[in-house]
XYZ file of C-alpha atoms in Angstrom:
619
model
C -131.307 -124.343 -33.829
C -133.544 -126.150 -30.624
C -135.053 -125.646 -27.380
C -132.333 -124.021 -24.853
C -133.507 -126.436 -22.277
C -130.666 -128.750 -21.735
C -130.495 -131.838 -19.748
C -128.833 -129.955 -16.928
C -131.640 -127.844 -16.262
C -133.831 -131.281 -16.385
C -132.000 -133.216 -13.904
C -133.232 -131.376 -10.959
C -136.619 -132.186 -11.798
C -136.236 -136.353 -11.826
C -139.363 -138.040 -10.968
C -138.185 -141.126 -10.138
C -136.449 -142.255 -6.668
C -134.683 -145.079 -8.012
C -130.493 -144.957 -7.964
C -129.308 -143.174 -11.193
C -126.894 -145.361 -13.590
C -123.429 -143.651 -13.417
C -122.336 -142.005 -16.509
C -120.271 -143.933 -18.468
C -116.764 -142.158 -18.930
C -114.724 -145.159 -20.305
C -112.161 -144.466 -17.603
C -112.845 -147.640 -15.650
C -113.245 -150.283 -18.584
C -110.300 -151.880 -18.609
C -110.326 -154.684 -21.430
C -107.613 -154.573 -24.379
C -104.079 -154.055 -24.159
C -102.670 -151.064 -26.232
C -103.035 -147.745 -26.179
C -106.918 -146.546 -25.306
C -109.142 -144.950 -28.308
C -108.404 -141.544 -28.771
C -110.585 -138.429 -28.141
C -110.650 -135.779 -31.180
C -113.154 -133.106 -31.543
C -113.463 -130.800 -34.532
C -115.205 -127.542 -34.739
C -115.769 -124.374 -35.742
C -116.095 -120.977 -34.424
C -117.360 -117.714 -35.203
C -115.007 -115.688 -32.987
C -111.900 -114.192 -34.344
C -108.391 -116.078 -34.183
C -106.772 -114.196 -31.192
C -110.411 -114.526 -29.071
C -110.497 -118.079 -29.588
C -106.888 -118.889 -28.708
C -107.222 -116.382 -25.535
C -110.185 -118.163 -24.223
C -108.661 -121.489 -24.683
C -105.635 -120.255 -22.621
C -107.930 -118.910 -20.074
C -109.893 -122.309 -19.819
C -106.885 -124.313 -19.951
C -104.804 -122.112 -16.964
C -108.254 -122.386 -14.764
C -107.968 -126.726 -15.318
C -104.240 -126.699 -14.605
C -105.097 -124.863 -11.233
C -108.151 -127.026 -10.443
C -105.957 -130.155 -10.460
C -103.154 -128.249 -8.623
C -100.620 -127.769 -11.041
C -98.851 -124.310 -11.961
C -100.485 -121.970 -14.033
C -98.821 -121.128 -17.165
C -97.535 -117.297 -17.784
C -99.140 -115.224 -20.237
C -98.317 -116.541 -23.773
C -95.829 -114.278 -25.587
C -96.198 -114.198 -29.347
C -92.381 -113.906 -29.805
C -91.605 -116.734 -27.359
C -89.429 -119.191 -27.911
C -86.079 -121.054 -27.298
C -83.183 -118.486 -28.094
C -81.328 -119.117 -31.208
C -84.129 -121.549 -32.334
C -86.780 -120.054 -34.532
C -89.654 -122.668 -35.134
C -89.394 -124.493 -31.798
C -92.443 -124.593 -29.264
C -91.718 -123.049 -25.760
C -91.470 -125.377 -23.170
C -92.527 -125.232 -19.938
C -92.450 -127.352 -16.735
C -95.618 -127.009 -14.643
C -94.843 -129.597 -12.017
C -93.555 -133.183 -11.902
C -93.506 -134.702 -15.470
C -96.008 -131.994 -16.456
C -95.200 -130.402 -19.393
C -96.854 -127.393 -21.597
C -95.396 -127.029 -24.915
C -96.968 -123.900 -27.121
C -95.797 -122.651 -30.324
C -97.736 -120.484 -32.964
C -96.717 -119.230 -36.613
C -98.208 -119.380 -39.975
C -100.048 -122.348 -42.007
C -97.847 -124.354 -44.549
C -98.534 -122.589 -47.869
C -96.750 -119.286 -47.432
C -97.206 -115.856 -46.326
C -101.031 -115.004 -46.662
C -102.388 -119.004 -46.089
C -103.520 -118.028 -42.467
C -102.279 -118.921 -38.876
C -102.354 -121.237 -36.006
C -101.672 -121.526 -32.356
C -101.142 -124.647 -30.716
C -101.068 -126.007 -27.028
C -99.656 -129.312 -25.887
C -99.733 -130.312 -22.569
C -98.561 -133.697 -20.779
C -99.887 -134.997 -17.466
C -98.556 -138.325 -15.661
C -101.209 -141.411 -15.883
C -101.034 -144.611 -14.235
C -98.539 -146.789 -16.223
C -97.771 -143.525 -18.913
C -98.777 -140.027 -19.914
C -101.787 -138.265 -20.869
C -101.786 -135.897 -23.684
C -103.799 -133.115 -24.560
C -103.317 -131.095 -27.934
C -105.152 -127.876 -28.374
C -104.671 -126.492 -32.312
C -106.642 -123.125 -33.185
C -106.196 -122.846 -36.929
C -107.566 -119.879 -39.218
C -107.261 -119.506 -43.176
C -107.754 -115.800 -44.731
C -111.445 -116.150 -45.818
C -112.577 -118.734 -43.550
C -113.785 -119.632 -39.804
C -111.764 -120.273 -37.179
C -111.368 -124.059 -36.521
C -110.845 -125.644 -33.123
C -109.388 -129.299 -32.933
C -108.971 -130.814 -29.177
C -107.182 -134.322 -28.989
C -106.860 -136.254 -26.040
C -104.864 -139.495 -26.013
C -103.219 -142.165 -23.464
C -99.345 -142.894 -24.297
C -98.554 -146.349 -22.121
C -95.497 -146.986 -21.021
C -95.405 -150.527 -22.020
C -97.358 -152.816 -24.549
C -98.519 -155.296 -22.109
C -100.248 -152.784 -20.015
C -104.003 -152.819 -19.232
C -105.657 -149.549 -20.326
C -108.917 -147.878 -20.741
C -110.800 -148.745 -23.929
C -111.276 -145.187 -24.592
C -110.171 -142.001 -23.490
C -112.628 -140.133 -21.451
C -114.110 -136.577 -22.737
C -111.457 -134.145 -21.740
C -113.158 -131.450 -19.239
C -111.765 -128.591 -21.269
C -113.871 -129.911 -24.207
C -117.025 -129.464 -22.142
C -115.696 -126.013 -20.878
C -115.059 -125.000 -24.366
C -117.855 -126.077 -26.308
C -120.608 -123.378 -25.015
C -117.892 -120.464 -24.403
C -116.913 -121.048 -28.180
C -120.425 -121.277 -29.419
C -119.520 -124.119 -31.475
C -120.427 -125.236 -34.776
C -120.639 -127.996 -37.273
C -121.785 -126.623 -40.553
C -124.750 -124.817 -39.747
C -125.961 -126.527 -36.648
C -124.795 -125.511 -33.242
C -122.335 -128.101 -30.860
C -123.729 -128.330 -27.627
C -122.404 -130.262 -24.710
C -125.997 -131.007 -23.246
C -129.181 -132.954 -24.697
C -131.566 -130.607 -26.172
C -135.310 -131.160 -26.168
C -136.786 -130.873 -29.545
C -140.511 -129.480 -29.649
C -143.253 -130.071 -32.677
C -142.455 -126.507 -34.126
C -138.700 -127.217 -34.399
C -138.647 -130.636 -36.229
C -138.357 -128.975 -39.633
C -134.845 -127.503 -38.432
C -133.786 -130.568 -37.015
C -134.251 -132.556 -40.281
C -132.722 -129.442 -42.256
C -130.014 -130.271 -39.980
C -129.796 -134.035 -40.622
C -129.943 -133.363 -44.339
C -127.311 -130.253 -44.395
C -124.615 -131.949 -46.678
C -121.759 -129.475 -44.877
C -122.835 -131.621 -41.283
C -119.709 -133.409 -40.590
C -120.614 -134.883 -36.811
C -123.078 -137.378 -36.367
C -126.395 -136.173 -34.743
C -127.827 -138.664 -31.945
C -131.479 -138.157 -31.648
C -133.705 -140.405 -28.845
C -136.884 -141.136 -28.636
C -139.662 -141.350 -25.187
C -141.240 -144.364 -24.494
C -145.172 -143.255 -24.450
C -145.677 -144.478 -21.100
C -143.098 -142.382 -19.167
C -142.444 -138.925 -18.701
C -139.945 -136.812 -20.892
C -138.020 -135.352 -17.347
C -137.671 -138.950 -16.025
C -136.695 -140.730 -19.077
C -134.091 -137.694 -20.112
C -132.549 -137.751 -16.794
C -132.361 -141.415 -15.754
C -131.318 -142.763 -18.992
C -130.601 -140.741 -21.892
C -128.670 -138.115 -20.064
C -125.986 -140.747 -18.845
C -126.467 -142.626 -22.004
C -125.109 -139.519 -24.256
C -122.299 -138.580 -21.625
C -119.555 -139.355 -23.977
C -120.395 -137.313 -26.565
C -119.950 -134.052 -26.331
C -117.521 -132.491 -29.131
C -118.131 -135.868 -31.041
C -122.010 -135.454 -31.878
C -125.000 -133.642 -31.152
C -127.711 -135.156 -29.292
C -131.565 -134.503 -28.937
C -134.414 -135.609 -27.642
C -137.599 -135.562 -29.305
C -140.654 -134.730 -27.078
C -143.981 -136.174 -27.602
C -145.298 -133.454 -29.888
C -142.469 -133.747 -32.049
C -142.301 -137.436 -32.525
C -145.008 -138.015 -35.076
C -143.860 -135.407 -37.019
C -140.555 -136.193 -37.077
C -141.234 -139.679 -37.656
C -143.818 -138.865 -40.639
C -141.408 -136.851 -42.335
C -138.627 -139.367 -41.988
C -140.441 -142.515 -43.004
C -137.175 -144.391 -43.994
C -135.123 -143.117 -40.777
C -137.609 -143.057 -37.985
C -136.796 -143.576 -34.300
C -139.589 -144.364 -31.694
C -140.157 -146.380 -28.533
C -137.166 -145.163 -26.208
C -134.930 -146.094 -28.965
C -131.919 -143.961 -29.686
C -130.851 -143.534 -33.736
C -127.183 -142.051 -34.746
C -127.615 -139.928 -38.077
C -124.518 -140.396 -39.750
C -123.864 -137.368 -42.146
C -125.361 -137.195 -45.809
C -128.730 -138.233 -44.855
C -131.274 -139.025 -47.588
C -134.576 -139.033 -46.406
C -136.335 -140.424 -49.386
C -134.172 -143.310 -49.546
C -135.092 -146.671 -47.892
C -131.466 -148.217 -48.297
C -130.008 -145.331 -46.744
C -132.048 -146.044 -43.672
C -130.168 -148.908 -42.799
C -127.071 -146.678 -42.271
C -127.905 -144.961 -39.190
C -127.543 -147.374 -36.394
C -130.616 -147.648 -33.649
C -130.164 -148.507 -30.273
C -132.969 -150.350 -28.919
C -134.635 -149.623 -25.648
C -133.984 -153.076 -24.230
C -130.686 -153.128 -24.708
C -130.335 -149.834 -23.165
C -131.737 -150.522 -20.088
C -130.149 -154.577 -20.049
C -126.400 -152.838 -19.392
C -126.274 -149.027 -19.761
C -122.817 -148.561 -19.341
C -122.100 -150.890 -22.289
C -125.024 -149.031 -24.156
C -123.284 -145.724 -23.914
C -119.863 -147.398 -24.731
C -121.601 -148.685 -28.179
C -123.246 -145.399 -28.629
C -119.814 -143.360 -28.468
C -118.296 -145.978 -31.018
C -119.397 -144.540 -34.339
C -118.747 -141.239 -33.332
C -115.409 -141.611 -32.165
C -114.571 -144.062 -35.195
C -115.788 -140.887 -37.541
C -113.889 -138.359 -35.692
C -110.583 -140.469 -36.435
C -111.443 -141.498 -40.250
C -112.673 -137.809 -41.402
C -109.727 -136.271 -42.975
C -108.979 -133.125 -41.429
C -109.906 -129.289 -42.962
C -107.469 -127.470 -45.050
C -106.704 -125.131 -42.137
C -105.884 -127.858 -39.810
C -104.276 -129.821 -42.121
C -101.853 -127.132 -42.883
C -100.443 -126.717 -39.537
C -96.885 -128.039 -39.038
C -95.384 -130.653 -37.291
C -95.009 -129.666 -33.613
C -90.981 -128.989 -32.800
C -89.542 -129.145 -29.257
C -86.282 -127.903 -27.980
C -83.806 -130.939 -27.349
C -83.825 -131.727 -23.487
C -80.420 -130.363 -21.939
C -79.452 -130.058 -18.188
C -79.419 -127.045 -16.926
C -75.938 -125.449 -17.163
C -75.901 -123.084 -14.377
C -72.213 -123.050 -13.608
C -69.870 -120.303 -15.367
C -72.863 -117.847 -15.403
C -72.169 -116.034 -12.523
C -72.706 -111.922 -13.248
C -70.028 -110.038 -13.547
C -67.943 -109.363 -10.064
C -69.969 -112.154 -8.340
C -69.126 -115.790 -6.640
C -69.681 -118.490 -9.523
C -72.199 -120.304 -8.319
C -71.177 -123.809 -6.123
C -71.475 -127.149 -8.567
C -74.777 -128.740 -8.471
C -74.907 -132.020 -6.326
C -74.540 -135.227 -8.439
C -78.192 -136.818 -7.106
C -79.596 -133.641 -8.428
C -77.667 -134.071 -11.750
C -79.018 -137.723 -11.674
C -82.657 -136.904 -10.711
C -82.706 -134.304 -13.861
C -81.109 -136.500 -16.182
C -84.100 -139.183 -15.555
C -86.728 -136.678 -16.373
C -85.059 -135.602 -19.674
C -84.536 -139.417 -20.175
C -88.389 -139.715 -20.028
C -89.773 -136.620 -21.715
C -87.726 -138.163 -24.595
C -89.218 -141.515 -24.093
C -92.365 -139.677 -24.512
C -91.633 -137.852 -27.710
C -90.884 -141.047 -28.648
C -93.643 -142.523 -27.861
C -96.189 -140.025 -29.408
C -93.941 -140.283 -32.831
C -94.586 -144.133 -32.775
C -98.319 -143.551 -32.055
C -98.544 -141.215 -35.037
C -96.602 -144.025 -37.014
C -99.020 -146.612 -36.137
C -102.051 -144.199 -36.671
C -100.593 -143.504 -40.207
C -99.935 -147.209 -40.932
C -103.360 -148.220 -39.862
C -104.764 -145.631 -42.327
C -102.922 -147.016 -45.356
C -104.134 -150.327 -44.371
C -107.663 -149.071 -44.364
C -107.112 -147.150 -47.467
C -105.205 -150.367 -49.330
C -108.630 -152.084 -48.113
C -111.025 -149.634 -49.846
C -109.184 -149.729 -53.052
C -109.201 -153.404 -53.087
C -112.980 -153.795 -52.348
C -113.469 -150.547 -54.866
C -111.445 -152.882 -57.549
C -113.436 -156.032 -56.844
C -116.844 -154.222 -57.256
C -115.675 -152.898 -60.546
C -114.488 -156.241 -61.764
C -117.895 -157.460 -61.102
C -119.351 -154.934 -62.352
C -117.569 -155.011 -65.570
C -118.002 -159.016 -65.791
C -122.048 -158.342 -65.333
C -121.979 -155.781 -68.039
C -119.984 -158.234 -70.424
C -122.765 -160.954 -69.793
C -125.665 -158.451 -70.450
C -124.009 -157.343 -73.667
C -123.648 -160.865 -74.738
C -127.127 -162.190 -73.859
C -129.184 -159.504 -75.227
C -129.399 -156.744 -77.167
C -132.894 -157.267 -78.110
C -133.816 -157.546 -74.560
C -132.380 -154.580 -73.499
C -134.003 -152.453 -76.138
C -137.635 -153.825 -75.105
C -136.747 -152.663 -71.450
C -135.338 -149.317 -72.838
C -138.812 -149.046 -74.848
C -140.999 -149.806 -71.688
C -138.943 -147.120 -69.831
C -139.649 -144.698 -72.683
C -143.711 -145.600 -72.460
C -143.717 -145.303 -68.533
C -142.037 -141.968 -68.381
C -139.067 -143.472 -66.103
C -136.429 -143.103 -68.635
C -134.898 -139.355 -67.685
C -132.447 -137.278 -69.534
C -131.001 -133.674 -69.185
C -128.989 -133.980 -72.342
C -130.288 -130.742 -73.772
C -132.511 -132.378 -76.624
C -135.797 -131.298 -74.699
C -138.371 -134.003 -73.466
C -136.774 -136.619 -75.080
C -137.587 -140.302 -73.873
C -134.192 -141.781 -74.313
C -130.518 -140.864 -72.995
C -127.747 -138.627 -74.885
C -124.902 -140.771 -76.080
C -122.667 -138.433 -74.505
C -124.434 -139.026 -70.730
C -126.180 -136.293 -68.561
C -124.185 -133.115 -67.862
C -124.068 -133.549 -64.345
C -122.314 -137.050 -64.514
C -119.908 -135.923 -67.921
C -118.739 -132.391 -66.386
C -119.295 -133.056 -62.399
C -121.035 -131.070 -60.253
C -120.062 -127.043 -59.970
C -118.006 -126.217 -57.124
C -119.314 -122.489 -57.425
C -122.410 -120.665 -58.024
C -120.040 -118.989 -60.952
C -120.033 -122.135 -62.529
C -123.312 -122.973 -61.742
C -125.146 -120.220 -63.787
C -122.484 -120.468 -66.468
C -123.756 -124.151 -66.902
C -127.589 -123.485 -66.650
C -127.741 -123.934 -70.398
C -127.366 -127.628 -69.677
C -131.247 -127.606 -68.423
C -133.486 -126.727 -71.609
C -136.254 -126.842 -69.725
C -135.638 -124.753 -66.991
C -135.136 -120.922 -67.457
C -133.194 -118.737 -64.931
C -135.365 -115.095 -64.660
C -133.759 -113.879 -61.521
C -130.895 -111.457 -60.560
C -127.843 -113.227 -61.044
C -126.223 -111.144 -58.231
C -127.831 -112.705 -55.478
C -126.669 -116.346 -56.652
C -122.949 -114.783 -57.125
C -122.936 -113.507 -53.870
C -123.174 -116.956 -52.383
C -119.698 -117.613 -53.248
C -118.358 -114.901 -51.048
C -120.223 -117.211 -47.807
C -117.911 -120.405 -48.925
C -116.958 -120.556 -45.522
C -120.190 -121.585 -44.411
C -121.729 -123.275 -47.083
C -119.240 -124.997 -49.830
C -121.558 -127.492 -50.727
C -124.650 -125.032 -51.480
C -123.654 -124.706 -55.480
C -123.745 -128.914 -55.369
C -126.925 -128.974 -53.766
C -128.971 -126.469 -55.949
C -126.807 -128.384 -58.964
C -128.876 -131.528 -57.637
C -132.317 -129.596 -57.165
C -131.721 -128.008 -60.733
C -131.054 -131.513 -62.300
C -134.343 -133.329 -60.570
C -136.209 -130.355 -61.892
C -134.981 -130.830 -65.246
C -135.740 -134.583 -65.254
C -139.379 -133.813 -63.175
C -140.175 -131.293 -66.364
C -139.166 -133.675 -68.884
C -141.921 -136.226 -67.443
C -144.763 -133.645 -66.837
C -145.034 -132.022 -70.432
C -145.714 -135.600 -71.340
C -148.160 -135.916 -68.463
C -146.262 -138.749 -66.737
C -145.017 -136.945 -63.716
C -147.365 -138.268 -61.655
C -148.141 -134.841 -59.217
C -146.360 -131.880 -58.386
C -142.468 -131.780 -57.857
C -142.651 -132.780 -54.117
C -144.360 -135.857 -55.185
C -141.582 -136.449 -57.750
C -139.053 -136.289 -55.235
C -141.213 -138.273 -52.803
C -141.043 -141.135 -55.542
C -138.484 -140.541 -57.623
C -138.626 -142.860 -60.841
C -135.513 -145.517 -61.243
C -132.631 -144.057 -62.671
C -133.322 -140.268 -61.916
C -131.493 -138.417 -59.467
C -132.925 -138.238 -56.421
C -133.735 -134.630 -54.412
C -134.229 -134.759 -50.434
C -138.420 -134.531 -50.255
C -137.591 -132.380 -47.296
C -136.096 -129.867 -48.854
C -138.618 -129.208 -51.760
C -141.180 -127.007 -50.356
C -144.480 -126.726 -52.043
C -145.275 -123.136 -51.117
C -145.112 -120.430 -48.212
C -147.182 -120.259 -45.300
C -150.166 -118.266 -45.103
C -148.274 -115.542 -42.967
C -145.670 -114.968 -46.020
C -148.433 -114.889 -48.184
C -150.477 -112.245 -46.526
C -147.863 -110.125 -45.662
C -147.415 -107.440 -48.290
C -143.520 -106.967 -47.836
C -142.610 -110.596 -47.607
C -145.187 -111.412 -50.399
C -143.631 -108.873 -53.196
C -140.060 -110.081 -52.653
C -141.336 -113.695 -53.783
C -143.138 -111.676 -56.869
C -140.814 -112.762 -59.460
C -139.935 -112.282 -63.174
C -141.528 -114.124 -65.413
C -142.202 -114.153 -69.494
C -145.206 -112.007 -70.667
C -146.393 -115.418 -72.071
C -146.849 -116.547 -68.526
C -148.239 -113.415 -66.767
C -149.249 -110.191 -68.675
C -147.621 -108.150 -65.473
C -144.220 -110.131 -65.941
C -144.418 -110.980 -62.655
C -145.687 -114.101 -60.753
C -145.797 -115.264 -57.254
C -142.841 -118.046 -56.488
C -143.633 -119.608 -53.398
C -142.166 -123.162 -54.194
C -138.967 -123.228 -53.369
C -136.069 -125.677 -52.487
C -134.165 -125.658 -49.401
C -130.403 -125.185 -50.374
C -128.889 -126.193 -46.913
C -130.283 -125.486 -43.086
C -130.303 -122.496 -40.895
C -131.716 -119.341 -40.825
C -130.053 -117.876 -43.360
C -129.470 -120.918 -45.692
C -130.021 -120.046 -49.264
C -133.319 -121.168 -51.039
C -134.196 -121.675 -54.875
C -137.620 -120.297 -55.975
C -139.064 -121.327 -58.923
C -142.705 -121.419 -60.659
C -144.112 -124.854 -62.134
C -145.337 -123.875 -65.461
C -144.912 -127.331 -67.271
C -148.908 -127.505 -68.171
C -148.872 -124.153 -69.597
C -145.797 -122.904 -71.355
C -143.991 -126.250 -70.753
C -141.087 -124.619 -68.810
C -140.214 -124.153 -65.214
C -138.980 -120.748 -64.360
C -136.291 -120.198 -61.554
C -136.641 -116.764 -60.676
C -134.213 -116.817 -57.373
C -131.151 -118.089 -55.846
C -129.773 -116.473 -52.875
C -129.662 -116.183 -49.305
C -133.179 -117.076 -47.551
C -135.710 -114.176 -48.073
C -137.516 -112.575 -45.441
C -140.215 -114.420 -43.170
C -140.984 -115.052 -39.439
C -137.383 -116.443 -38.607
C -135.217 -113.977 -40.599
C -136.910 -111.204 -40.030
C-alpha cells in the first residue's frame, strides 16, 4: 500500500547521539497476579494452504534450533497415535518441551475445508509458555493464519508479566506470508507514508473489511523524520506486529491527511489508533479513536508503549473468529502413559532389563506435569469463556437499558405534542432535510413503512443488490449486470462490498430527492461532507467528483468510462461518467460510476458497478 521504506532501514541513519529508549517488550513489567494478557494474531495470506503450513513448520523448526531445542521431524499427514484417530501427534523435544501436531477437516462435514495446527509448550519461570499456530482454509476463501501466545502459571499467587510479548515467530512469518487484513498488508515494521500515498491510507482506514487497528504517527515540525522515527516511534510500536498496522506521516503527507480527516486528525508528534469502521464525516466518530499525545510519550516511553498496545490486544481478544478458524475442532492429545519397553523384545532376542525405579518415578513426574499443564489450559479456556459471557451479559443489559430509556422518551414525546411534531415535520420538509427512499419520488415525508434499507436490511451480495434497485426511484442502472455479478465470486476478499455499495446508492437516492427540489446545496460530494440530519451518511473520501486529467486524456481509459445513458440525456446514448464511489480500498477494489443529471432529466444514472477500471495504478 505504501512506501517500502521501513523503520529497520531508517535506524541506521539515526541523527541523535542520545541513548535510545529500550523497546517495550512487556516481559519485564511485573505487576498483577494471575495470567498475563495473551497475544493473538489473525491474518490472511494468498498462499495455498499447503505452502503456508510448510512455511510455518520451517520457521518453527528454525526457531526451536536457535533456542537450543531439538528440531521436530518432518510432519507426516498420516501421523498420529496408533489406534486413536483424531488425536494429535505428541513430540518430546527436550525437558518440558512438547510439540503437538494435528490436522484434518474443518467441522461442517466433507468439503468444509481443512486445518493444520501446532501447539508448542516450553518452560517458563513459575509456569509454561504456550504457542499455538493454526492454519485454516475453507473451500472458496483465503488461507487464515492464527498465532496465539500465552503463559500458564503454576499458582494463582505468582507475579507474572502484564502481557505476553510479541512472539519471534510472528515477526518472522508476517513478511514471508505476505500477510493481509482485508485489502491492507500487515507488515511487521513501520511504513513511512508520502503525500502521494495519503489517499490509499485513507481508503484503508475506511475499508469495511479491516479488522485490525491502524496506528498513524505524526512527526513534530521541528524534528527530522529519521530522528523521531528511530528514537521514539520505533520503540513505541515494538509490541504491535500482528496486532495492528503502523504508519508514519512524512511532512508532505501530514497536511493532506489532516485536511481530508478533519475530525480524525493527528499532528504535533502525537500517535492515533484508528479502530475499524472509520467514518470521516462524523465528528462523533472521531472521539472513538484514541490519541496518545507527544508529552505522554516522552514522559514515560515504556508506559506509553504499553498504553498503545492495550487497545489492539483488547480488540484481538474480543473479536469473534472468522468462520474457518471457528470451525477448527478442539485439540485432542493422547493420554499420558509410561513407556512399556518390557515384553516387547523381538522374537529370539533377550528381553530388555527392567527399568530402574528412579527412572520410572522421573517419568511419572513428567507425565503428571504434562497433565497439570493440560488442566491449566482447560481452566484458562473456561475462565476466558466465563469472561466473554460476563461481557455479553453487561452489553445486553446496557442495550436493554438504552431501549427502555428510548421507549420512555418516545412515550413522553407522544403525550406532549402531536402539534409540535407536525410543526417540526413541516420545517424539515421546507428545508429539504427530510429524506426518503420509499419509492414515491421526490416526496417530502417519510413512507409509513420506513426506508427500504431499514425495512429489508442491506443486501449481502450484488445479486440481491441488483434485484432491489427498484427501491431507488430516482436512480437508473444502465450498465452491464455481469460486471457487478462477477464481484460475488470475489467475496473471499470483499464480503462487505455489496453493503457499502448499497450505502452509496441510498445516499445518492436521498441526494437526488433534494437535488430535484433545488435543496441539495451542491453536488453529491458536498452532500456527503454536510449530510443533512436524518439522512444516510456516506464517507466523503469515497465520493470522487471525477477522474484525473491523465485518465480523461487517455483514449482507451476514457472510452471505458463512456457508459450508457438514455437518448434524452445524450443523442449518442453514451456519456462520460468520471464521478464514482469507492467501494472498498486497494488497486482492484470495486467502483460505482454514475452521472448526475438531476438538473436535466431529474435522475442519476449508474453506468458501472465492478472492479476498478483501468488507470495509472491498475495498468
